Short mmCIF file of C-alpha atoms in Angstrom, two decimals:
data_model
loop_
_atom_site.label_atom_id
_atom_site.label_comp_id
_atom_site.label_asym_id
_atom_site.label_seq_id
_atom_site.Cartn_x
_atom_site.Cartn_y
_atom_site.Cartn_z
CA MET Q 1 -5.00 12.02 -38.08
CA LEU Q 2 -2.23 12.02 -35.44
CA ALA Q 3 0.13 13.74 -37.87
CA PHE Q 4 -2.47 16.47 -38.40
CA LEU Q 5 -3.01 16.93 -34.65
CA LEU Q 6 0.73 17.08 -33.94
CA LEU Q 7 1.41 19.54 -36.75
CA ALA Q 8 -1.57 21.70 -35.78
CA THR Q 9 -0.41 21.70 -32.15
CA CYS Q 10 3.11 22.69 -33.23
CA PHE Q 11 1.77 25.52 -35.39
CA PHE Q 12 -0.51 27.03 -32.75
CA ALA Q 13 2.13 26.55 -30.06
CA TRP Q 14 4.65 28.45 -32.18
CA LEU Q 15 2.19 31.30 -32.70
CA ALA Q 16 1.46 31.39 -28.97
CA TYR Q 17 5.15 31.38 -28.02
CA ARG Q 18 6.00 34.08 -30.53
CA PHE Q 19 3.15 36.49 -29.85
CA TYR Q 20 1.39 35.67 -26.59
CA GLY Q 21 4.69 34.88 -24.91
CA ALA Q 22 6.01 38.28 -25.98
CA PHE Q 23 2.85 39.86 -24.55
CA LEU Q 24 3.49 38.16 -21.20
CA ASP Q 25 7.10 39.42 -21.25
CA ARG Q 26 5.91 43.00 -21.75
CA GLN Q 27 3.18 42.85 -19.14
CA THR Q 28 5.44 41.50 -16.39
CA GLY Q 29 8.38 43.77 -17.24
CA ILE Q 30 10.93 41.06 -18.00
CA ASP Q 31 14.37 42.69 -17.78
CA ASP Q 32 17.75 40.98 -18.01
CA ALA Q 33 19.31 43.89 -16.14
CA ARG Q 34 17.53 42.66 -13.00
CA PRO Q 35 19.68 39.96 -11.32
CA THR Q 36 18.05 36.58 -10.64
CA PRO Q 37 18.17 34.75 -7.29
CA ALA Q 38 20.45 32.11 -8.82
CA THR Q 39 23.12 34.73 -9.45
CA THR Q 40 22.73 36.68 -6.21
CA ILE Q 41 22.53 33.69 -3.83
CA ASN Q 42 24.37 30.90 -5.71
CA ASP Q 43 24.80 28.51 -2.76
CA GLY Q 44 25.94 25.58 -4.93
CA ILE Q 45 23.14 23.31 -3.63
CA ASP Q 46 19.73 24.71 -4.64
CA TYR Q 47 20.60 28.11 -6.16
CA VAL Q 48 22.83 27.41 -9.17
CA PRO Q 49 22.83 29.69 -12.27
CA THR Q 50 22.45 27.41 -15.27
CA ARG Q 51 22.14 27.75 -19.03
CA ALA Q 52 18.56 27.81 -20.29
CA SER Q 53 18.79 24.55 -22.27
CA VAL Q 54 19.70 22.60 -19.13
CA VAL Q 55 17.06 24.33 -17.00
CA PHE Q 56 14.48 23.57 -19.69
CA GLY Q 57 15.35 19.87 -19.47
CA HIS Q 58 14.96 19.95 -15.70
CA HIS Q 59 11.75 21.98 -15.78
CA PHE Q 60 10.05 20.01 -18.52
CA SER Q 61 11.00 16.60 -17.16
CA SER Q 62 9.79 17.61 -13.70
CA ILE Q 63 6.42 19.03 -14.75
CA ALA Q 64 5.70 16.23 -17.23
CA GLY Q 65 5.93 12.99 -15.29
CA ALA Q 66 3.02 10.75 -16.20
CA GLY Q 67 0.54 13.64 -16.09
CA PRO Q 68 0.42 14.59 -19.80
CA ILE Q 69 0.27 10.87 -20.65
CA VAL Q 70 -2.12 9.34 -18.11
CA GLY Q 71 -4.54 12.27 -17.87
CA PRO Q 72 -5.21 12.82 -21.60
CA ILE Q 73 -5.43 9.07 -22.25
CA VAL Q 74 -8.00 8.54 -19.48
CA ALA Q 75 -9.98 11.61 -20.58
CA ALA Q 76 -9.91 10.69 -24.29
CA ALA Q 77 -11.07 7.16 -23.51
CA ALA Q 78 -13.95 8.58 -21.47
CA PHE Q 79 -15.11 11.56 -23.55
CA GLY Q 80 -13.41 11.17 -26.96
CA TRP Q 81 -10.22 12.58 -28.41
CA GLY Q 82 -11.86 15.76 -29.79
CA PRO Q 83 -12.75 17.68 -26.60
CA THR Q 84 -9.63 16.35 -24.90
CA TRP Q 85 -7.35 17.76 -27.62
CA LEU Q 86 -9.17 21.11 -27.68
CA TRP Q 87 -8.72 21.56 -23.94
CA VAL Q 88 -5.07 20.53 -24.16
CA LEU Q 89 -4.38 23.11 -26.88
CA LEU Q 90 -6.39 26.05 -25.50
CA GLY Q 91 -5.58 25.27 -21.90
CA ALA Q 92 -1.81 25.11 -22.48
CA ILE Q 93 -1.74 28.42 -24.35
CA PHE Q 94 -4.08 30.58 -22.28
CA VAL Q 95 -4.33 28.89 -18.87
CA GLY Q 96 -1.44 26.57 -18.09
CA GLY Q 97 1.12 28.69 -19.91
CA VAL Q 98 0.09 31.83 -18.01
CA HIS Q 99 0.09 29.85 -14.77
CA ASP Q 100 3.63 28.52 -15.29
CA PHE Q 101 5.03 31.81 -16.60
CA GLY Q 102 3.46 33.82 -13.79
CA SER Q 103 4.61 31.40 -11.07
CA THR Q 104 8.20 31.64 -12.28
CA VAL Q 105 8.19 35.45 -12.51
CA LEU Q 106 6.58 35.73 -9.08
CA SER Q 107 9.28 33.54 -7.54
CA LEU Q 108 12.06 35.51 -9.21
CA ARG Q 109 10.68 38.70 -7.68
CA TYR Q 110 10.57 37.04 -4.24
CA GLY Q 111 14.17 35.85 -4.11
CA GLY Q 112 13.52 32.37 -5.49
CA LYS Q 113 11.02 31.52 -2.76
CA SER Q 114 7.95 29.45 -3.56
CA ILE Q 115 4.62 30.93 -4.50
CA ILE Q 116 3.52 30.22 -0.94
CA SER Q 117 5.94 32.84 0.42
CA ALA Q 118 4.49 35.34 -2.04
CA CYS Q 119 0.98 34.44 -0.85
CA ARG Q 120 1.97 35.01 2.77
CA ASP Q 121 3.25 38.46 1.87
CA LEU Q 122 0.43 39.47 -0.48
CA VAL Q 123 -2.58 37.88 1.23
CA GLY Q 124 -1.65 37.17 4.83
CA GLU Q 125 0.43 34.96 7.12
CA ARG Q 126 -2.42 32.67 8.17
CA THR Q 127 -3.62 32.21 4.61
CA GLY Q 128 -0.08 31.46 3.47
CA LYS Q 129 0.36 28.78 6.13
CA LEU Q 130 -2.91 27.13 5.17
CA LEU Q 131 -1.83 27.20 1.53
CA LEU Q 132 1.44 25.57 2.57
CA LEU Q 133 -0.53 22.76 4.23
CA PHE Q 134 -2.65 22.41 1.10
CA VAL Q 135 0.43 22.26 -1.13
CA PHE Q 136 2.20 19.76 1.11
CA VAL Q 137 -0.80 17.43 0.85
CA THR Q 138 -0.68 17.87 -2.92
CA MET Q 139 3.00 16.94 -2.98
CA VAL Q 140 2.20 13.79 -1.02
CA TYR Q 141 -0.50 12.93 -3.59
CA VAL Q 142 1.96 13.38 -6.44
CA ILE Q 143 4.63 11.21 -4.84
CA ILE Q 144 2.17 8.42 -3.98
CA VAL Q 145 0.60 8.35 -7.45
CA PHE Q 146 3.86 8.43 -9.39
CA LEU Q 147 5.63 6.08 -6.96
CA ASP Q 148 2.90 3.50 -7.46
CA LEU Q 149 3.03 3.88 -11.24
CA THR Q 150 6.82 3.60 -11.38
CA ALA Q 151 7.01 0.51 -9.17
CA ALA Q 152 4.25 -1.17 -11.19
CA GLY Q 153 6.11 -0.35 -14.40
CA PHE Q 154 9.30 -1.95 -13.11
CA VAL Q 155 7.38 -5.11 -12.20
CA SER Q 156 5.61 -5.38 -15.56
CA THR Q 157 8.65 -4.44 -17.66
CA PRO Q 158 11.91 -5.51 -15.90
CA ALA Q 159 13.98 -4.20 -18.82
CA VAL Q 160 12.88 -0.68 -17.90
CA ALA Q 161 14.13 -1.14 -14.33
CA THR Q 162 17.61 -2.03 -15.62
CA ALA Q 163 17.62 0.83 -18.11
CA SER Q 164 16.47 3.29 -15.41
CA GLY Q 165 19.33 2.27 -13.12
CA TRP Q 166 21.81 2.71 -15.96
CA PHE Q 167 20.23 6.08 -16.72
CA VAL Q 168 20.90 7.32 -13.17
CA LEU Q 169 24.56 6.28 -13.41
CA MET Q 170 24.93 8.11 -16.73
CA ALA Q 171 23.35 11.22 -15.26
CA LEU Q 172 25.86 11.23 -12.39
CA ALA Q 173 28.72 10.84 -14.86
CA PHE Q 174 27.29 13.52 -17.17
CA GLY Q 175 27.01 15.96 -14.27
CA TRP Q 176 30.61 15.31 -13.25
CA VAL Q 177 31.90 15.79 -16.80
CA ILE Q 178 30.01 19.06 -17.25
CA ALA Q 179 31.23 20.45 -13.92
CA ARG Q 180 34.78 19.10 -13.70
CA SER Q 181 36.14 18.26 -17.14
CA ARG Q 182 37.20 20.41 -20.06
CA LEU Q 183 35.20 18.41 -22.58
CA PRO Q 184 33.18 20.81 -24.77
CA TYR Q 185 29.50 21.00 -23.83
CA GLY Q 186 28.29 19.82 -27.25
CA TRP Q 187 30.59 16.80 -27.22
CA ALA Q 188 29.48 15.88 -23.70
CA ILE Q 189 25.83 15.94 -24.76
CA ALA Q 190 26.46 13.80 -27.84
CA ILE Q 191 28.47 11.20 -25.92
CA PHE Q 192 26.13 10.83 -22.96
CA VAL Q 193 22.93 10.80 -25.00
CA VAL Q 194 24.34 7.81 -26.90
CA LEU Q 195 25.48 6.14 -23.67
CA THR Q 196 22.11 6.76 -22.03
CA TYR Q 197 20.21 5.22 -24.91
CA GLY Q 198 22.55 2.25 -24.65
CA GLY Q 199 20.68 1.44 -21.45
CA LEU Q 200 17.70 0.43 -23.58
CA ALA Q 201 19.75 -2.39 -25.15
CA LEU Q 202 21.24 -3.25 -21.75
CA GLY Q 203 17.79 -3.60 -20.23
CA HIS Q 204 16.56 -5.62 -23.20
CA TRP Q 205 19.39 -8.13 -22.80
CA PHE Q 206 19.63 -8.10 -18.99
CA PRO Q 207 16.20 -7.41 -17.46
CA ALA Q 208 16.20 -6.79 -13.73
CA GLN Q 209 15.33 -9.48 -11.23
CA ASP Q 210 11.77 -9.36 -9.95
CA ILE Q 211 11.81 -8.07 -6.36
CA GLY Q 212 8.09 -7.33 -6.22
CA LYS Q 213 6.22 -4.06 -6.22
CA ASN Q 214 6.98 -3.29 -2.58
CA GLY Q 215 10.66 -4.04 -3.14
CA TRP Q 216 10.84 -1.61 -6.05
CA THR Q 217 8.96 0.95 -3.96
CA VAL Q 218 11.76 0.89 -1.39
CA VAL Q 219 14.46 1.17 -4.08
CA ILE Q 220 12.72 4.12 -5.74
CA LEU Q 221 12.24 5.91 -2.43
CA ALA Q 222 15.95 5.48 -1.65
CA TYR Q 223 16.75 7.09 -5.00
CA CYS Q 224 14.33 9.96 -4.29
CA PHE Q 225 16.03 10.59 -0.95
CA LEU Q 226 19.48 10.83 -2.50
CA ALA Q 227 18.36 12.96 -5.44
CA ALA Q 228 16.52 15.37 -3.14
CA VAL Q 229 19.46 16.05 -0.79
CA LEU Q 230 22.35 16.15 -3.28
CA PRO Q 231 23.34 19.47 -4.90
CA VAL Q 232 21.01 20.14 -7.81
CA ASN Q 233 23.79 20.03 -10.44
CA VAL Q 234 25.11 16.64 -9.28
CA LEU Q 235 22.14 14.46 -10.26
CA MET Q 236 18.90 16.35 -10.80
CA GLN Q 237 20.01 18.76 -13.54
CA PRO Q 238 21.93 16.25 -15.68
CA ARG Q 239 19.30 13.54 -15.24
CA ASP Q 240 16.48 15.86 -16.21
CA PHE Q 241 18.37 17.13 -19.24
CA LEU Q 242 19.01 13.60 -20.49
CA SER Q 243 15.45 12.47 -19.77
CA ALA Q 244 14.10 15.30 -21.93
CA THR Q 245 15.86 13.75 -24.92
CA PHE Q 246 13.53 10.77 -24.65
CA LEU Q 247 10.62 13.08 -25.29
CA TYR Q 248 12.33 14.61 -28.31
CA ALA Q 249 12.98 11.14 -29.73
CA ILE Q 250 9.40 10.00 -29.13
CA MET Q 251 8.00 13.13 -30.76
CA VAL Q 252 10.22 12.86 -33.83
CA LEU Q 253 9.75 9.11 -34.28
CA GLY Q 254 6.04 9.38 -33.59
CA LEU Q 255 5.50 12.17 -36.10
CA ILE Q 256 7.50 10.42 -38.83
CA GLY Q 257 5.72 7.15 -38.04
CA ALA Q 258 2.33 8.87 -38.16
CA LEU Q 259 3.17 10.31 -41.57
CA ALA Q 260 4.40 6.92 -42.79
CA THR Q 261 1.50 4.82 -41.55
CA ARG Q 262 -2.08 4.97 -42.79
CA ARG Q 263 -3.56 3.85 -39.49
CA GLU Q 264 -6.64 5.89 -38.60
CA PHE Q 265 -8.01 6.53 -35.14
CA ASP Q 266 -10.04 3.58 -33.89
CA MET Q 267 -12.26 5.57 -31.53
CA PRO Q 268 -14.79 8.41 -31.98
CA ALA Q 269 -13.89 12.06 -31.58
CA PHE Q 270 -16.71 12.50 -29.06
CA THR Q 271 -18.36 9.80 -26.97
CA GLY Q 272 -20.80 11.85 -24.89
CA PHE Q 273 -21.13 14.22 -21.98
CA HIS Q 274 -21.12 11.50 -19.34
CA SER Q 275 -18.67 8.72 -18.52
CA GLU Q 276 -19.45 5.80 -16.23
CA ASN Q 277 -15.90 5.87 -14.89
CA LEU Q 278 -15.31 9.62 -14.50
CA GLY Q 279 -18.68 11.38 -14.39
CA THR Q 280 -19.80 14.40 -16.42
CA LEU Q 281 -17.56 16.08 -18.99
CA VAL Q 282 -17.75 19.31 -16.99
CA PRO Q 283 -15.89 19.40 -14.65
CA PHE Q 284 -14.10 16.04 -14.90
CA LEU Q 285 -12.53 16.50 -18.35
CA PHE Q 286 -10.70 19.58 -17.00
CA ILE Q 287 -9.73 17.72 -13.84
CA THR Q 288 -8.54 14.53 -15.52
CA VAL Q 289 -6.33 16.05 -18.23
CA ALA Q 290 -4.35 18.03 -15.62
CA CYS Q 291 -0.71 18.44 -16.71
CA GLY Q 292 -1.48 18.40 -20.43
CA ALA Q 293 -3.34 21.72 -20.17
CA CYS Q 294 -2.84 23.20 -16.69
CA SER Q 295 -1.46 21.78 -13.46
CA GLY Q 296 -1.00 23.34 -10.06
CA PHE Q 297 2.04 21.15 -9.50
CA HIS Q 298 3.80 23.23 -12.15
CA SER Q 299 3.65 26.28 -9.89
CA MET Q 300 5.68 24.43 -7.28
CA VAL Q 301 8.30 23.32 -9.80
CA ALA Q 302 8.47 26.79 -11.35
CA SER Q 303 8.76 28.59 -8.00
CA GLY Q 304 10.51 25.80 -6.13
CA THR Q 305 13.42 24.65 -8.29
CA THR Q 306 13.33 26.31 -11.73
CA SER Q 307 13.46 29.89 -10.45
CA LYS Q 308 16.56 29.03 -8.43
CA GLN Q 309 18.48 28.07 -11.58
CA LEU Q 310 17.62 30.77 -14.16
CA ARG Q 311 20.55 32.98 -15.14
CA ARG Q 312 18.44 35.78 -16.61
CA GLU Q 313 14.79 36.80 -16.67
CA SER Q 314 14.37 36.44 -20.43
CA ASP Q 315 14.77 32.67 -19.98
CA VAL Q 316 11.35 32.54 -18.28
CA ARG Q 317 9.44 32.49 -21.57
CA ARG Q 318 11.67 29.79 -23.04
CA VAL Q 319 11.64 27.55 -19.98
CA ALA Q 320 8.25 28.07 -18.30
CA TYR Q 321 5.91 29.07 -21.13
CA GLY Q 322 7.78 26.99 -23.71
CA GLY Q 323 7.81 23.98 -21.38
CA MET Q 324 4.02 24.09 -21.06
CA LEU Q 325 3.60 24.25 -24.84
CA VAL Q 326 5.90 21.27 -25.37
CA GLU Q 327 3.96 19.38 -22.73
CA ALA Q 328 0.81 20.01 -24.78
CA LEU Q 329 2.60 18.37 -27.70
CA LEU Q 330 3.32 15.30 -25.57
CA ALA Q 331 -0.31 15.21 -24.44
CA THR Q 332 -1.42 15.34 -28.08
CA PHE Q 333 0.79 12.37 -28.89
CA ALA Q 334 -0.69 10.49 -25.91
CA ILE Q 335 -4.20 11.19 -27.27
CA GLY Q 336 -3.11 9.73 -30.60
CA CYS Q 337 -1.77 6.62 -28.86
CA VAL Q 338 -5.05 5.79 -27.13
CA ALA Q 339 -7.08 6.65 -30.24
CA VAL Q 340 -5.07 4.44 -32.59
CA VAL Q 341 -5.52 1.34 -30.38
CA GLY Q 342 -9.24 1.97 -29.88
CA GLY Q 343 -9.31 2.98 -26.22
CA MET Q 344 -7.72 1.99 -22.93
CA GLN Q 345 -5.74 -1.24 -23.14
CA GLY Q 346 -5.09 -2.09 -19.50
CA THR Q 347 -3.20 0.76 -17.82
CA ALA Q 348 -2.74 4.24 -19.28
CA VAL Q 349 1.04 3.77 -19.43
CA GLY Q 350 0.59 0.43 -21.20
CA THR Q 351 -1.84 2.05 -23.63
CA PHE Q 352 0.66 4.80 -24.36
CA ALA Q 353 3.46 2.30 -24.96
CA GLY Q 354 1.28 0.11 -27.20
CA GLY Q 355 0.06 3.07 -29.26
CA ALA Q 356 3.56 4.51 -29.61
CA ALA Q 357 4.81 1.11 -30.78
CA VAL Q 358 2.18 1.19 -33.55
CA PHE Q 359 3.65 4.38 -34.95
CA PHE Q 360 7.24 3.26 -34.40
CA SER Q 361 6.54 0.01 -36.28
CA ALA Q 362 5.93 2.03 -39.44
CA LEU Q 363 9.66 2.85 -39.29
CA GLY Q 364 10.68 -0.79 -38.96
CA ILE Q 365 11.16 -0.72 -35.18
CA PRO Q 366 10.04 -4.07 -33.64
CA GLN Q 367 6.93 -3.73 -31.51
CA SER Q 368 8.54 -5.20 -28.39
CA LEU Q 369 11.43 -2.72 -28.60
CA GLY Q 370 9.03 0.15 -29.24
CA ILE Q 371 7.02 -0.74 -26.14
CA GLU Q 372 10.18 -0.92 -24.01
CA PHE Q 373 11.39 2.45 -25.32
CA ALA Q 374 8.05 4.19 -24.69
CA THR Q 375 7.77 2.63 -21.22
CA LEU Q 376 11.31 3.72 -20.39
CA ALA Q 377 10.49 7.27 -21.48
CA VAL Q 378 7.50 7.33 -19.13
CA SER Q 379 9.63 5.88 -16.35
CA THR Q 380 12.24 8.61 -16.73
CA PHE Q 381 9.56 11.30 -16.44
CA LEU Q 382 8.06 9.59 -13.40
CA LEU Q 383 11.39 9.36 -11.59
CA THR Q 384 12.19 12.97 -12.41
CA THR Q 385 8.88 14.17 -11.01
CA LEU Q 386 9.35 12.01 -7.93
CA ASP Q 387 12.77 13.39 -7.02
CA THR Q 388 11.70 16.97 -7.76
CA CYS Q 389 8.56 16.57 -5.68
CA THR Q 390 10.52 15.15 -2.76
CA ARG Q 391 12.85 18.15 -2.93
CA LEU Q 392 9.88 20.51 -3.09
CA ALA Q 393 8.31 18.94 0.00
CA ARG Q 394 11.56 19.61 1.84
CA PHE Q 395 11.53 23.24 0.64
CA LEU Q 396 8.01 23.68 2.03
CA VAL Q 397 9.04 22.58 5.51
CA GLU Q 398 12.18 24.75 5.39
CA GLU Q 399 10.09 27.79 4.42
CA LEU Q 400 7.62 27.05 7.20
CA ILE Q 401 10.25 26.90 9.94
CA GLY Q 402 12.43 29.58 8.35
CA ARG Q 403 15.65 27.58 8.66
CA SER Q 404 17.75 25.31 6.48
CA ASN Q 405 20.82 23.24 7.30
CA ALA Q 406 22.18 19.76 6.62
CA ALA Q 407 20.31 18.13 9.51
CA ILE Q 408 16.99 19.61 8.43
CA ARG Q 409 17.64 18.74 4.80
CA TYR Q 410 18.31 15.07 5.56
CA GLY Q 411 15.74 14.68 8.33
CA VAL Q 412 12.78 16.23 6.54
CA THR Q 413 13.52 14.36 3.32
CA PHE Q 414 13.67 11.05 5.21
CA LEU Q 415 10.30 11.70 6.87
CA VAL Q 416 8.72 12.58 3.52
CA VAL Q 417 9.81 9.35 1.82
CA VAL Q 418 8.71 7.22 4.81
CA LEU Q 419 5.28 8.87 4.91
CA CYS Q 420 4.69 8.50 1.18
CA GLY Q 421 6.01 4.95 1.09
CA GLY Q 422 3.63 3.88 3.84
CA LEU Q 423 0.62 5.41 2.08
CA ALA Q 424 1.58 4.04 -1.33
CA VAL Q 425 1.20 0.40 -0.24
CA GLN Q 426 -2.34 0.93 1.06
CA GLN Q 427 -5.37 -0.51 -0.77
CA PHE Q 428 -8.40 1.61 -1.62
CA THR Q 429 -11.96 0.80 -2.69
CA GLY Q 430 -13.25 1.93 -6.08
CA LEU Q 431 -16.74 2.93 -7.21
CA ASP Q 432 -17.50 -0.72 -7.99
CA GLY Q 433 -16.57 -1.81 -4.46
CA LYS Q 434 -13.42 -3.62 -5.59
CA PRO Q 435 -9.90 -2.88 -4.30
CA MET Q 436 -7.67 -0.83 -6.59
CA ALA Q 437 -4.10 0.43 -6.73
CA ALA Q 438 -3.21 3.61 -4.87
CA TRP Q 439 -2.69 5.66 -8.04
CA GLN Q 440 -6.08 4.62 -9.47
CA ALA Q 441 -7.91 5.52 -6.30
CA LEU Q 442 -6.11 8.80 -5.73
CA TRP Q 443 -6.05 10.05 -9.34
CA PRO Q 444 -9.49 11.78 -9.25
CA LEU Q 445 -8.70 13.38 -5.87
CA PHE Q 446 -5.17 14.20 -7.01
CA GLY Q 447 -6.55 15.79 -10.17
CA ALA Q 448 -9.08 17.95 -8.32
CA THR Q 449 -6.57 18.99 -5.65
CA ASN Q 450 -3.89 19.64 -8.24
CA GLN Q 451 -6.22 21.85 -10.30
CA LEU Q 452 -7.34 23.72 -7.21
CA LEU Q 453 -3.68 24.42 -6.48
CA ALA Q 454 -3.48 25.90 -9.99
CA ALA Q 455 -6.44 28.13 -9.11
CA LEU Q 456 -4.74 29.27 -5.90
CA ALA Q 457 -1.53 30.00 -7.78
CA LEU Q 458 -3.36 31.99 -10.47
CA VAL Q 459 -5.25 33.99 -7.84
CA THR Q 460 -1.95 34.78 -6.08
CA ILE Q 461 -0.41 35.80 -9.40
CA THR Q 462 -3.41 38.03 -10.08
CA VAL Q 463 -3.04 39.71 -6.67
CA PHE Q 464 0.66 40.24 -7.39
CA LEU Q 465 -0.05 41.79 -10.80
CA ARG Q 466 -2.69 44.13 -9.43
CA SER Q 467 -0.42 45.20 -6.56
CA ARG Q 468 2.13 46.25 -9.20
CA GLY Q 469 -0.40 48.13 -11.32
CA ILE Q 470 -0.40 45.56 -14.13
CA THR Q 471 -3.55 44.68 -16.04
CA ILE Q 472 -4.92 41.41 -14.66
CA LEU Q 473 -7.39 40.13 -17.28
CA PHE Q 474 -4.96 37.60 -18.77
CA SER Q 475 -4.54 35.89 -15.37
CA ALA Q 476 -7.95 36.58 -13.81
CA VAL Q 477 -9.94 34.72 -16.50
CA PRO Q 478 -7.79 31.53 -16.23
CA ALA Q 479 -8.06 31.83 -12.43
CA ALA Q 480 -11.87 31.91 -12.63
CA ILE Q 481 -11.90 28.80 -14.84
CA MET Q 482 -9.56 26.93 -12.56
CA ILE Q 483 -11.56 27.87 -9.46
CA ALA Q 484 -14.86 26.65 -10.90
CA MET Q 485 -13.73 23.23 -12.17
CA PRO Q 486 -11.92 21.73 -9.15
CA MET Q 487 -14.28 23.26 -6.59
CA THR Q 488 -17.20 21.63 -8.40
CA ALA Q 489 -15.37 18.30 -8.66
CA LEU Q 490 -14.33 18.30 -4.98
CA SER Q 491 -17.92 19.09 -3.94
CA LEU Q 492 -19.23 16.15 -5.96
CA MET Q 493 -16.56 13.81 -4.57
CA ALA Q 494 -17.00 14.89 -0.95
CA PHE Q 495 -20.66 13.87 -1.01
CA ASP Q 496 -20.38 10.75 -3.19
CA ALA Q 497 -21.35 7.83 -0.96
CA LYS Q 498 -19.81 5.35 -3.42
CA LEU Q 499 -16.29 6.61 -2.79
CA ASP Q 500 -13.95 5.31 -0.10
CA LEU Q 501 -14.48 7.22 3.17
CA LEU Q 502 -10.82 8.28 3.28
CA LEU Q 503 -11.11 9.80 -0.21
CA ARG Q 504 -14.35 11.61 0.69
CA MET Q 505 -12.75 13.04 3.81
CA GLY Q 506 -9.73 14.14 1.78
CA ALA Q 507 -11.97 15.85 -0.77
CA GLY Q 508 -13.89 17.62 2.00
CA LEU Q 509 -10.69 18.83 3.66
CA GLN Q 510 -9.27 20.12 0.38
CA LEU Q 511 -12.58 21.82 -0.40
CA ALA Q 512 -12.58 23.64 2.95
CA LEU Q 513 -8.95 24.71 2.67
CA GLY Q 514 -9.39 25.85 -0.91
CA THR Q 515 -12.51 27.84 -0.09
CA PHE Q 516 -10.75 29.71 2.71
CA VAL Q 517 -7.57 30.48 0.76
CA ILE Q 518 -9.47 31.60 -2.33
CA GLY Q 519 -11.77 33.75 -0.22
CA MET Q 520 -8.88 35.48 1.53
CA SER Q 521 -7.05 35.99 -1.77
CA LEU Q 522 -10.11 37.52 -3.44
CA ARG Q 523 -10.59 39.83 -0.48
CA ALA Q 524 -6.97 40.99 -0.78
CA LEU Q 525 -7.51 41.51 -4.50
CA LEU Q 526 -10.59 43.67 -3.94
CA GLN Q 527 -8.80 45.74 -1.32
CA LEU Q 528 -6.07 46.74 -3.76
CA GLY Q 529 -6.33 49.85 -5.88
CA GLY Q 530 -7.22 49.92 -9.57
CA SER Q 531 -4.96 48.23 -12.07
CA GLY Q 532 -3.38 49.58 -15.20
CA PRO Q 533 -0.73 48.69 -17.77
CA LEU Q 534 2.85 48.47 -16.59
CA ARG Q 535 4.78 51.61 -17.38
CA ALA Q 536 8.25 51.34 -18.88
CA GLY Q 537 10.85 51.19 -16.16
CA ASP Q 538 8.42 50.28 -13.35
CA PRO Q 539 9.49 47.45 -11.06
CA ALA Q 540 7.27 44.40 -11.39
#
């Protein structure tokens, strides 16, 4: 069954990339004759023109994180693998793909600035500042959730901690070789991919010493600080490129293993419209899946870091739209992992690793090694999202104050990691009254806030399209879907007496901010003139 789902996802993703991606190119007037911010600014720190294959590695690794693994696994365990897979497939093609593509194009047309700057120009200064506050809170959610997951992973699997440290060293060396040596690009990739994978054996033989979850939290935050302040091509680009290879390996091994094994799914395709843990299928399926189908965090990566690295506009479809489609493939594999082991087995990451090991074992790979490899892959995505998110939080503050220098770069980044580290070690109360980890408590609120950010991004994109005389149906319909689902979820959470008071207050605040920003954006949209198809040669 997994082989069928993966092959079907590949087929429909190819069709979408080939035809719907071309449609998006035409509608937004993609033109390589128009210079990109990376080429016009090129400051050597954040704006660095880079080949598309490297940018794709950065973009995909940053948007993926644990989202397309944790979300689909939790949703499939709650509602069944059938509706989860359908939303992943349709959402990635028609909602998330449009969201990511549009966010990148919008940023390119605004000098590489974030989508918030575009909102301030299109909708209004006050609305833009409120959106910035909303997005900053979302970035804090992301860092806390993924920081907690990464630290817990290092504690449970010390081999992954060793391999992750080795991976960072290889990324630094890879970046230096690409920038300073005369070694051909293809040879550099081949050598460092092999060296990076050698970290798996190193971790297996020399697992890291246990320094506790809080100890690993400090180490990870120190890494995030360094990665967020260094020039993007020193650590972030090479690390993200190498981390993407883990996905490719998992997909290839998983597909071959699925074809080789006769293991069927050990859970039903549909379990019902209500889950004791999550609530009703609508809206919580669409909130829980998040990154596998559509994620507001993607708009910040696309307009925050990716747009500052693209050498030409035609790379947008390959990097942004293609990245979303590949993420749907990863989410499909995650659904197969939870289905083959019969549901959640402890944590979502542990379930993913255990399910992946089942498929890898069909190829003769020992189960223990398969689990370590899958856990390491998740860890690389988590670290990549963490360092990107820390950098994005710094960008938000720089855009707010309108200045950027070394002191601001270091100072703001330090404050971000201290704030998130302090919140990550807090304990929260679950629906059953028992204490739970930060990521478990914040995931529903993170999901709703993250999806509302997607709605805000899609509304801003729609305003931009209409202001340029471009037909808006292909962005307006996804925007309507993404407004309805998170607003409903946040309303339910804000008035749920079983939830922790802090979470209810957070849901209420996000609901109020989202309502205001969406209202102002819709008013700006209605005030614009009629829309029509983009004429050849028109600026977009």
